Tab-separated table of C-alpha atoms and ligand atoms in Angstrom:
chain	number	residue	atom	x	y	z
A	22	MET	CA	-0.134	-0.562	-0.016
A	23	ARG	CA	0.874	3.234	-0.666
A	24	LYS	CA	2.141	5.179	2.286
A	25	VAL	CA	1.545	9.464	2.756
A	26	TYR	CA	2.937	11.059	5.778
A	27	LEU	CA	1.040	14.383	5.963
A	28	ASP	CA	2.075	15.051	9.921
A	29	ASN	CA	4.883	16.799	9.562
A	30	ASN	CA	3.530	19.256	12.015
A	31	ALA	CA	3.795	15.936	14.531
A	32	THR	CA	7.527	15.328	13.586
A	33	THR	CA	9.677	14.641	10.468
A	34	ARG	CA	11.725	11.950	8.859
A	35	MET	CA	15.055	12.694	9.653
A	36	ARG	CA	16.991	13.391	6.872
A	37	GLU	CA	19.487	11.052	5.448
A	38	GLU	CA	22.268	13.864	5.961
A	39	ALA	CA	21.486	14.349	9.294
A	40	LEU	CA	22.104	10.953	10.252
A	41	GLU	CA	25.079	10.347	8.824
A	42	ALA	CA	26.389	13.467	9.889
A	43	MET	CA	25.612	11.405	13.473
A	44	LEU	CA	26.732	8.259	12.984
A	45	PRO	CA	30.405	9.307	13.832
A	46	TYR	CA	29.631	10.549	16.980
A	47	TYR	CA	28.081	7.503	18.598
A	48	LYS	CA	30.913	5.319	16.740
A	49	GLU	CA	34.268	6.843	17.110
A	50	ILE	CA	34.214	9.981	18.502
A	51	TYR	CA	32.098	9.422	21.659
A	52	GLY	CA	34.602	11.842	24.167
A	53	ASN	CA	32.775	14.082	26.836
A	54	ALA	CA	32.900	17.701	24.806
A	55	SER	CA	34.465	18.915	28.479
A	56	SER	CA	37.234	16.375	28.306
A	57	VAL	CA	40.541	17.974	27.632
A	58	HIS	CA	41.930	15.727	25.766
A	59	GLU	CA	41.465	14.742	22.053
A	60	PHE	CA	38.580	12.752	22.081
A	61	GLY	CA	36.821	15.634	24.103
A	62	ARG	CA	38.431	18.546	21.793
A	63	THR	CA	37.055	16.987	18.662
A	64	ALA	CA	33.413	16.627	20.137
A	65	ARG	CA	33.558	20.276	21.509
A	66	ILE	CA	34.687	21.257	17.582
A	67	ALA	CA	31.861	19.359	16.910
A	68	ILE	CA	29.751	21.683	18.794
A	69	ASP	CA	30.874	24.602	18.095
A	70	GLY	CA	30.548	24.385	14.109
A	71	ALA	CA	26.766	23.366	15.030
A	72	ARG	CA	25.866	26.253	17.225
A	73	LYS	CA	27.441	28.571	14.781
A	74	LYS	CA	25.124	26.717	11.806
A	75	VAL	CA	22.352	27.018	14.125
A	76	ALA	CA	22.819	30.674	14.614
A	77	ASP	CA	22.566	31.008	11.236
A	78	LEU	CA	19.584	29.718	10.715
A	79	LEU	CA	17.980	31.577	13.227
A	80	GLY	CA	19.726	35.150	11.716
A	81	THR	CA	21.815	36.155	14.515
A	82	SER	CA	26.216	36.943	14.315
A	83	SER	CA	26.916	35.765	17.571
A	84	VAL	CA	27.210	31.999	18.866
A	85	GLU	CA	26.934	33.109	21.999
A	86	GLU	CA	23.297	33.755	22.196
A	87	VAL	CA	22.363	30.085	21.309
A	88	PHE	CA	21.674	27.405	23.782
A	89	PHE	CA	21.183	23.556	23.379
A	90	THR	CA	18.652	21.561	24.807
A	91	SER	CA	16.951	18.907	24.980
A	92	GLY	CA	14.290	20.308	22.689
A	93	GLY	CA	11.524	22.750	21.748
A	94	THR	CA	9.647	21.818	25.173
A	95	GLU	CA	13.235	22.477	27.435
A	96	ALA	CA	13.139	25.805	25.751
A	97	ASP	CA	9.828	27.130	26.064
A	98	ASN	CA	10.133	25.731	29.555
A	99	PHE	CA	13.893	27.340	29.732
A	100	ALA	CA	12.874	30.581	28.350
A	101	ILE	CA	9.617	31.091	30.599
A	102	LYS	CA	10.500	29.529	33.987
A	103	GLY	CA	13.632	30.971	33.628
A	104	VAL	CA	12.742	34.670	33.029
A	105	ALA	CA	9.867	34.403	35.316
A	106	HIS	CA	12.220	33.227	38.229
A	107	ALA	CA	15.083	36.008	37.074
A	108	LEU	CA	12.421	38.697	37.264
A	109	LYS	CA	10.703	38.030	40.207
A	110	ALA	CA	11.543	41.167	42.402
A	111	LYS	CA	10.584	43.291	39.195
A	112	GLY	CA	7.085	41.765	38.961
A	113	ASP	CA	4.506	38.580	38.457
A	114	HIS	CA	2.640	38.917	35.415
A	115	ILE	CA	3.455	37.123	32.263
A	116	ILE	CA	1.335	37.648	28.776
A	117	THR	CA	0.869	34.927	26.881
A	118	SER	CA	-2.085	33.681	23.999
A	119	ALA	CA	-5.089	31.225	24.464
A	120	ILE	CA	-3.830	29.459	21.378
A	121	GLU	CA	-0.190	27.761	22.344
A	122	HIS	CA	1.472	25.016	22.176
A	123	HIS	CA	0.646	22.732	25.675
A	124	ALA	CA	5.156	23.473	26.591
A	125	VAL	CA	3.806	26.665	26.824
A	126	LEU	CA	0.274	27.049	28.403
A	127	ASN	CA	1.351	24.380	30.737
A	128	THR	CA	4.561	26.163	31.672
A	129	CYS	CA	2.336	29.534	32.730
A	130	LYS	CA	-0.373	27.081	34.756
A	131	PHE	CA	2.649	26.049	36.702
A	132	LEU	CA	4.086	29.584	37.272
A	133	GLU	CA	-0.017	30.379	37.785
A	134	LYS	CA	0.612	28.147	41.117
A	135	GLU	CA	3.689	29.587	41.866
A	136	GLY	CA	1.508	32.781	42.425
A	137	TYR	CA	2.305	34.432	38.902
A	138	LYS	CA	-0.398	36.238	37.501
A	139	VAL	CA	-1.064	35.083	33.316
A	140	THR	CA	-2.995	36.697	30.834
A	141	TYR	CA	-4.395	34.855	28.201
A	142	VAL	CA	-4.845	37.199	25.074
A	143	LYS	CA	-8.047	36.412	23.009
A	144	VAL	CA	-7.651	35.702	18.976
A	145	GLY	CA	-9.802	36.161	16.094
A	146	LYS	CA	-10.987	34.061	14.025
A	147	ASP	CA	-8.390	32.921	12.029
A	148	ALA	CA	-5.998	32.639	14.621
A	149	LEU	CA	-3.797	35.810	15.108
A	150	VAL	CA	-3.581	37.265	18.619
A	151	ASP	CA	-6.015	40.592	19.132
A	152	LEU	CA	-2.654	43.594	19.300
A	153	ASP	CA	-4.994	45.412	21.442
A	154	GLU	CA	-5.865	43.352	24.055
A	155	LEU	CA	-2.624	42.784	23.878
A	156	LYS	CA	-1.397	45.751	24.555
A	157	LYS	CA	-3.919	46.825	27.138
A	158	ALA	CA	-3.028	43.430	29.253
A	159	ILE	CA	0.492	45.035	30.229
A	160	THR	CA	0.919	46.756	33.475
A	161	PRO	CA	4.021	48.089	35.365
A	162	LYS	CA	4.196	44.209	37.013
A	163	THR	CA	4.183	42.217	33.369
A	164	ILE	CA	8.207	40.740	33.038
A	165	LEU	CA	7.034	38.586	30.320
A	166	ILE	CA	5.322	38.197	26.904
A	167	THR	CA	5.516	34.983	25.336
A	168	ILE	CA	3.709	34.755	21.937
A	169	MET	CA	4.040	32.128	19.304
A	170	TYR	CA	5.659	32.762	15.887
A	171	ALA	CA	3.094	29.841	13.933
A	172	ASN	CA	0.733	27.925	15.455
A	173	ASN	CA	1.127	24.285	15.181
A	174	GLU	CA	-2.747	23.420	14.649
A	175	VAL	CA	-3.826	25.816	11.824
A	176	GLY	CA	-0.635	27.322	10.585
A	177	THR	CA	-1.431	31.114	11.480
A	178	ILE	CA	1.234	33.068	11.637
A	179	GLU	CA	1.708	35.800	14.283
A	180	PRO	CA	2.834	39.169	14.360
A	181	ILE	CA	5.701	39.181	15.674
A	182	GLU	CA	7.572	42.267	14.608
A	183	GLU	CA	4.579	44.297	16.221
A	184	ILE	CA	4.305	42.183	19.133
A	185	GLY	CA	8.331	42.504	19.723
A	186	LYS	CA	8.091	45.995	19.054
A	187	ILE	CA	5.209	46.723	21.451
A	188	ALA	CA	6.876	44.611	24.077
A	189	LYS	CA	10.159	46.329	23.486
A	190	GLU	CA	8.585	49.911	23.834
A	191	LYS	CA	7.135	48.359	27.221
A	192	GLY	CA	10.076	47.055	28.287
A	193	VAL	CA	9.091	43.723	28.691
A	194	TYR	CA	11.216	40.808	27.606
A	195	PHE	CA	9.156	38.852	24.134
A	196	HIS	CA	9.894	35.186	24.007
A	197	THR	CA	8.688	33.077	20.926
A	198	ASP	CA	8.100	29.424	20.238
A	199	ALA	CA	8.904	29.353	16.700
A	200	VAL	CA	9.357	25.625	16.907
A	201	GLN	CA	7.350	25.772	13.472
A	202	ALA	CA	8.324	28.785	11.835
A	203	VAL	CA	12.221	27.819	11.882
A	204	ALA	CA	13.382	26.127	8.248
A	205	LYS	CA	9.445	27.151	7.480
A	206	LEU	CA	9.621	31.382	7.679
A	207	PRO	CA	12.598	33.153	6.633
A	208	PHE	CA	13.538	35.719	9.818
A	209	GLU	CA	16.384	36.823	11.545
A	210	ALA	CA	16.047	36.991	15.454
A	211	ARG	CA	18.490	39.692	15.422
A	212	ASN	CA	15.640	41.672	13.518
A	213	LEU	CA	12.605	40.578	15.214
A	214	ASN	CA	13.155	42.300	18.971
A	215	VAL	CA	12.562	38.875	20.314
A	216	ASP	CA	14.348	38.051	23.531
A	217	LEU	CA	14.086	34.231	23.775
A	218	LEU	CA	13.172	32.631	20.628
A	219	SER	CA	12.594	28.619	20.323
A	220	MET	CA	13.348	25.470	17.996
A	221	SER	CA	13.191	22.126	17.777
A	222	GLY	CA	14.932	19.360	16.219
A	223	HIS	CA	12.849	16.871	15.198
A	224	LYS	CA	10.453	19.513	13.487
A	225	ILE	CA	13.201	20.772	10.764
A	226	TYR	CA	14.602	16.997	9.353
A	227	GLY	CA	16.736	16.511	12.497
A	228	PRO	CA	16.725	14.241	15.511
A	229	LYS	CA	14.461	13.809	18.117
A	230	GLY	CA	15.318	14.461	21.739
A	231	ILE	CA	17.803	18.046	20.529
A	232	GLY	CA	16.673	21.760	20.695
A	233	ALA	CA	17.650	25.117	20.925
A	234	LEU	CA	16.947	28.573	22.666
A	235	TYR	CA	17.921	31.828	21.565
A	236	ILE	CA	18.904	34.166	24.081
A	237	ARG	CA	19.774	37.772	23.213
A	238	LYS	CA	22.939	39.075	25.046
A	239	GLY	CA	22.462	40.591	28.283
A	240	THR	CA	18.492	39.028	28.855
A	241	LYS	CA	18.296	38.157	32.579
A	242	ILE	CA	17.535	34.484	32.992
A	243	THR	CA	17.549	31.440	35.679
A	244	GLN	CA	19.141	28.460	34.988
A	245	LEU	CA	16.603	25.334	34.370
A	246	PHE	CA	19.033	22.195	35.395
A	247	HIS	CA	21.883	23.265	37.496
A	248	GLY	CA	25.189	20.902	37.833
A	249	GLY	CA	27.982	21.118	35.786
A	250	HIS	CA	29.529	24.773	33.265
A	251	HIS	CA	27.912	23.735	30.510
A	252	GLU	CA	26.660	25.679	27.732
A	253	MET	CA	27.935	28.626	29.027
A	254	GLY	CA	27.290	28.182	32.205
A	255	LYS	CA	23.423	27.920	31.310
A	256	ARG	CA	22.173	24.944	30.912
A	257	ALA	CA	23.863	21.776	32.878
A	258	GLY	CA	24.301	18.225	31.721
A	259	THR	CA	26.984	16.778	29.056
A	260	GLU	CA	25.862	17.848	25.700
A	261	ASN	CA	24.179	15.638	23.155
A	262	VAL	CA	26.894	15.670	20.752
A	263	ALA	CA	25.040	13.619	18.127
A	264	GLY	CA	21.704	15.304	18.395
A	265	ILE	CA	23.925	18.420	18.451
A	266	VAL	CA	25.635	17.538	15.149
A	267	GLY	CA	22.045	16.156	13.173
A	268	LEU	CA	20.424	19.353	14.446
A	269	GLY	CA	23.410	21.142	12.886
A	270	LYS	CA	23.198	19.613	9.699
A	271	ALA	CA	19.426	19.733	9.533
A	272	ALA	CA	20.016	23.842	10.300
A	273	GLU	CA	22.383	24.189	7.715
A	274	LEU	CA	20.546	22.647	4.862
A	275	ALA	CA	17.311	24.181	5.776
A	276	ARG	CA	18.923	27.728	5.388
A	277	LYS	CA	19.725	26.461	1.514
A	278	GLU	CA	16.518	25.404	0.893
A	279	LEU	CA	14.049	27.432	2.237
A	280	GLY	CA	12.996	29.551	-0.330
A	281	GLU	CA	12.825	27.013	-2.762
A	282	GLU	CA	10.962	24.231	-0.374
A	283	ASN	CA	7.803	26.820	0.506
A	284	ARG	CA	7.403	27.740	-2.676
A	285	LYS	CA	7.218	23.739	-3.299
A	286	LEU	CA	4.819	22.906	-0.021
A	287	LYS	CA	2.769	25.711	-0.939
A	288	GLU	CA	1.800	25.096	-4.285
A	289	LEU	CA	1.214	21.062	-3.401
A	290	ARG	CA	-0.785	22.195	-0.451
A	291	ASP	CA	-3.149	24.614	-2.466
A	292	TYR	CA	-3.817	21.683	-4.921
A	293	LEU	CA	-4.868	19.446	-1.867
A	294	TYR	CA	-7.073	21.998	-0.813
A	295	LYS	CA	-8.401	22.884	-3.935
A	296	GLY	CA	-9.052	19.145	-4.728
A	297	ILE	CA	-11.033	19.092	-1.199
A	298	VAL	CA	-13.287	22.128	-1.942
A	299	SER	CA	-14.249	20.585	-5.891
A	300	LYS	CA	-15.028	17.252	-5.075
A	301	ILE	CA	-16.346	17.560	-1.278
A	302	GLN	CA	-18.997	19.883	0.606
A	303	ASP	CA	-19.153	21.937	3.291
A	304	VAL	CA	-15.215	21.939	4.262
A	305	ARG	CA	-14.019	24.702	6.088
A	306	LEU	CA	-10.574	26.401	6.087
A	307	ASN	CA	-9.375	26.713	9.489
A	308	GLY	CA	-7.279	29.301	10.147
A	309	HIS	CA	-6.082	32.633	8.232
A	310	PRO	CA	-6.068	32.251	4.522
A	311	GLU	CA	-2.933	34.000	3.578
A	312	LYS	CA	-0.460	34.361	6.984
A	313	ARG	CA	-0.339	30.678	7.267
A	314	LEU	CA	2.808	28.240	7.378
A	315	PRO	CA	3.358	26.860	3.686
A	316	ASN	CA	2.983	23.684	4.894
A	317	THR	CA	-0.320	23.468	6.871
A	318	LEU	CA	-4.115	22.806	6.261
A	319	ASN	CA	-6.174	22.623	8.685
A	320	VAL	CA	-10.274	21.614	7.066
A	321	GLY	CA	-13.202	20.558	9.400
A	322	PHE	CA	-15.422	18.651	7.640
A	323	LYS	CA	-18.966	19.204	8.866
A	324	TYR	CA	-21.262	16.686	10.381
A	325	LEU	CA	-18.360	14.517	11.387
A	326	GLU	CA	-15.496	13.552	13.862
A	327	GLY	CA	-12.393	14.268	13.413
A	328	GLU	CA	-11.350	10.520	14.878
A	329	SER	CA	-12.424	8.868	12.239
A	330	ILE	CA	-11.308	10.343	9.583
A	331	VAL	CA	-7.899	10.014	11.099
A	332	LEU	CA	-8.634	6.168	11.864
A	333	ASN	CA	-10.179	5.956	8.380
A	334	LEU	CA	-7.248	7.492	6.190
A	335	ASP	CA	-4.538	5.256	8.377
A	336	MET	CA	-6.449	2.553	6.931
A	337	GLU	CA	-5.151	3.395	3.431
A	338	GLY	CA	-2.081	4.354	4.392
A	339	ILE	CA	-2.064	8.612	5.064
A	340	ALA	CA	-1.013	9.831	7.920
A	341	VAL	CA	-2.848	13.148	9.742
A	342	SER	CA	-4.168	14.215	12.883
A	343	THR	CA	-6.800	16.222	14.383
A	344	GLY	CA	-5.093	19.136	15.692
A	345	SER	CA	-1.744	18.781	17.596
A	346	ALA	CA	-0.055	15.168	18.345
A	347	CYS	CA	-0.017	15.697	22.296
A	348	THR	CA	-3.910	16.136	22.677
A	349	SER	CA	-4.877	13.691	19.992
A	350	GLY	CA	-6.264	10.634	21.648
A	351	SER	CA	-8.298	12.819	24.853
A	352	LEU	CA	-11.312	13.781	22.353
A	353	GLU	CA	-11.501	17.336	24.072
A	354	PRO	CA	-11.628	19.743	21.598
A	355	SER	CA	-9.087	21.395	20.349
A	356	HIS	CA	-7.895	24.489	22.316
A	357	VAL	CA	-6.892	25.897	19.651
A	358	LEU	CA	-9.797	25.758	17.294
A	359	THR	CA	-11.717	26.551	20.738
A	360	ALA	CA	-10.148	29.538	20.907
A	361	MET	CA	-10.617	30.873	17.358
A	362	GLY	CA	-14.446	30.297	18.191
A	363	VAL	CA	-15.317	27.783	15.681
A	364	ASP	CA	-18.558	26.004	16.422
A	365	PRO	CA	-18.178	23.095	18.571
A	366	ALA	CA	-19.795	21.090	16.454
A	367	GLU	CA	-17.211	21.985	13.467
A	368	THR	CA	-14.301	22.263	15.700
A	369	GLN	CA	-15.050	17.851	15.891
A	370	GLY	CA	-14.461	16.645	12.006
A	371	SER	CA	-11.088	19.270	11.276
A	372	ILE	CA	-8.318	17.693	10.374
A	373	ARG	CA	-4.882	19.044	10.138
A	374	PHE	CA	-2.621	17.855	6.541
A	375	SER	CA	1.092	18.948	7.561
A	376	LEU	CA	3.147	18.256	4.614
A	377	GLY	CA	6.595	17.590	4.191
A	378	ARG	CA	10.026	17.740	1.592
A	379	ASP	CA	9.273	13.831	1.072
A	380	ASN	CA	5.790	14.825	-0.627
A	381	THR	CA	4.774	14.551	-3.991
A	382	LYS	CA	1.631	15.621	-6.303
A	383	GLU	CA	0.577	12.041	-6.568
A	384	ASP	CA	0.376	11.830	-3.086
A	385	MET	CA	-1.613	14.463	-3.035
A	386	ASP	CA	-3.748	12.932	-6.105
A	387	TYR	CA	-3.703	9.709	-3.755
A	388	VAL	CA	-5.287	11.517	-0.336
A	389	LEU	CA	-8.049	13.170	-2.765
A	390	GLY	CA	-8.992	9.796	-4.597
A	391	VAL	CA	-9.348	8.207	-1.353
A	392	LEU	CA	-10.965	10.790	0.916
A	393	GLY	CA	-13.977	12.323	-0.999
A	394	PRO	CA	-15.018	8.508	-0.705
A	395	ILE	CA	-14.032	8.328	3.344
A	396	ILE	CA	-16.094	11.168	4.044
A	397	LYS	CA	-18.718	10.031	2.131
A	398	ARG	CA	-19.213	7.078	3.873
A	399	LEU	CA	-18.446	8.636	7.334
A	400	ARG	CA	-21.472	11.322	6.917
A	401	GLU	CA	-23.940	8.893	5.825
A	402	MET	CA	-23.396	7.275	9.028
A	403	SER	CA	-23.496	10.145	10.482
A	404	PRO	CA	-26.608	11.015	12.682
A	405	LEU	CA	-25.578	14.965	12.432
A	406	TYR	CA	-25.880	15.081	8.905
A	407	ASP	CA	-28.487	15.868	6.103
A	408	GLY	CA	-29.008	12.925	3.820
A	409	ARG	CA	-30.839	15.640	1.418
A	410	LYS	CA	-27.120	16.749	0.520
A	411	GLN	CA	-24.648	15.401	-0.840
A	412	THR	CA	-21.064	15.225	-1.008
B	29	PLP	C1	6.496	20.418	18.622
B	29	PLP	C2	6.279	21.716	19.050
B	29	PLP	C3	6.583	22.079	20.579
B	29	PLP	C4	7.833	20.942	21.449
B	29	PLP	O1	8.705	20.840	21.003
B	29	PLP	P1	9.839	19.369	21.145
B	29	PLP	O2	11.145	19.325	20.932
B	29	PLP	O3	8.809	18.030	20.623
B	29	PLP	O4	9.496	19.068	22.848
B	29	PLP	C5	6.348	23.137	21.097
B	29	PLP	N1	5.924	24.471	20.033
B	29	PLP	C6	5.561	24.140	19.450
B	29	PLP	C7	4.389	24.892	18.144
B	29	PLP	C8	5.860	22.751	18.710
B	29	PLP	O5	4.395	22.815	17.109
């Protein structure tokens, strides 16, 4: 059976070049990068090289602003808890949005238990953060704004430059979870007025369990992990050398291929959406029609349960998801679609197609070929469906 993987916002297939680059660091070059002997020095050089590649991809000329973490989740925790704890004497208020990834939302909820106050700014129907509300939420006690660069479920791209300007004017630190934006959107951290920016390896065709946090020079931040003097004294723990090398390779290639890759993905995605609209009635596009990640398509199929669409597509070898990987299986409606004000009956039948570099036009044709009959069959069984309409 044909296999079509359309869940690249959950994770990507590691590219061959990244894997090849990593292998020597599991086999021959196994030294601890803190050791002074040659085994250690060789590992250190590899880390330094990877740090430069990640710095180039993120758009900073200073390698001293890039800190390796175990992934996007740790980077988010490090940024938010680190700033909250470092600035405790200055204030206790954090601003975020209602549509953040759980790595940010649950970190904020944890801080609320510690006594911090958190404002969850609303979004509009296309998932754009309400900037007026954001401005109004800032008080003299506000120490951090954390708003994602692009949403993982619907792909909407937030106005990061504007938010950065607002934060800078008010003297408030600004963190952005850019896990979905890195390698998909061209940007330079140095031009964004961001103080902290999170990224993850496995979302950019690199390995799992590795990521990075950009921390602008001079930003006050408390360590998350305490121990040795690793990562310039900010993140203790023996470095994941192979993972870091794999991330560096993925970053280097992503930077080279970004423009071409974007163009290709957007074309395929729009081809898929046009096909869906021409074959199936009662569908809606979730997310901003234009300000959206080039690879992301979130579609609501009225009268249906997303879970049953996912399972039926899976039986045909097609991998998609309802919202995010972290909430699937919970049967709770997506917090993102709910915050966007999507009718609860319609959030249920929403499916995310997230494309990646392996996908082809043939993949899209295959999906379009099986999706129509699946939707038709499921609707005929749906008690919500008014049978007079034809799919
Ligand atoms: C995947 C993801 C994360 C978590 O990254 P991990 O490396 O899997 O911990 C955080 N934020 C967003 C927006 C993501 O898509």
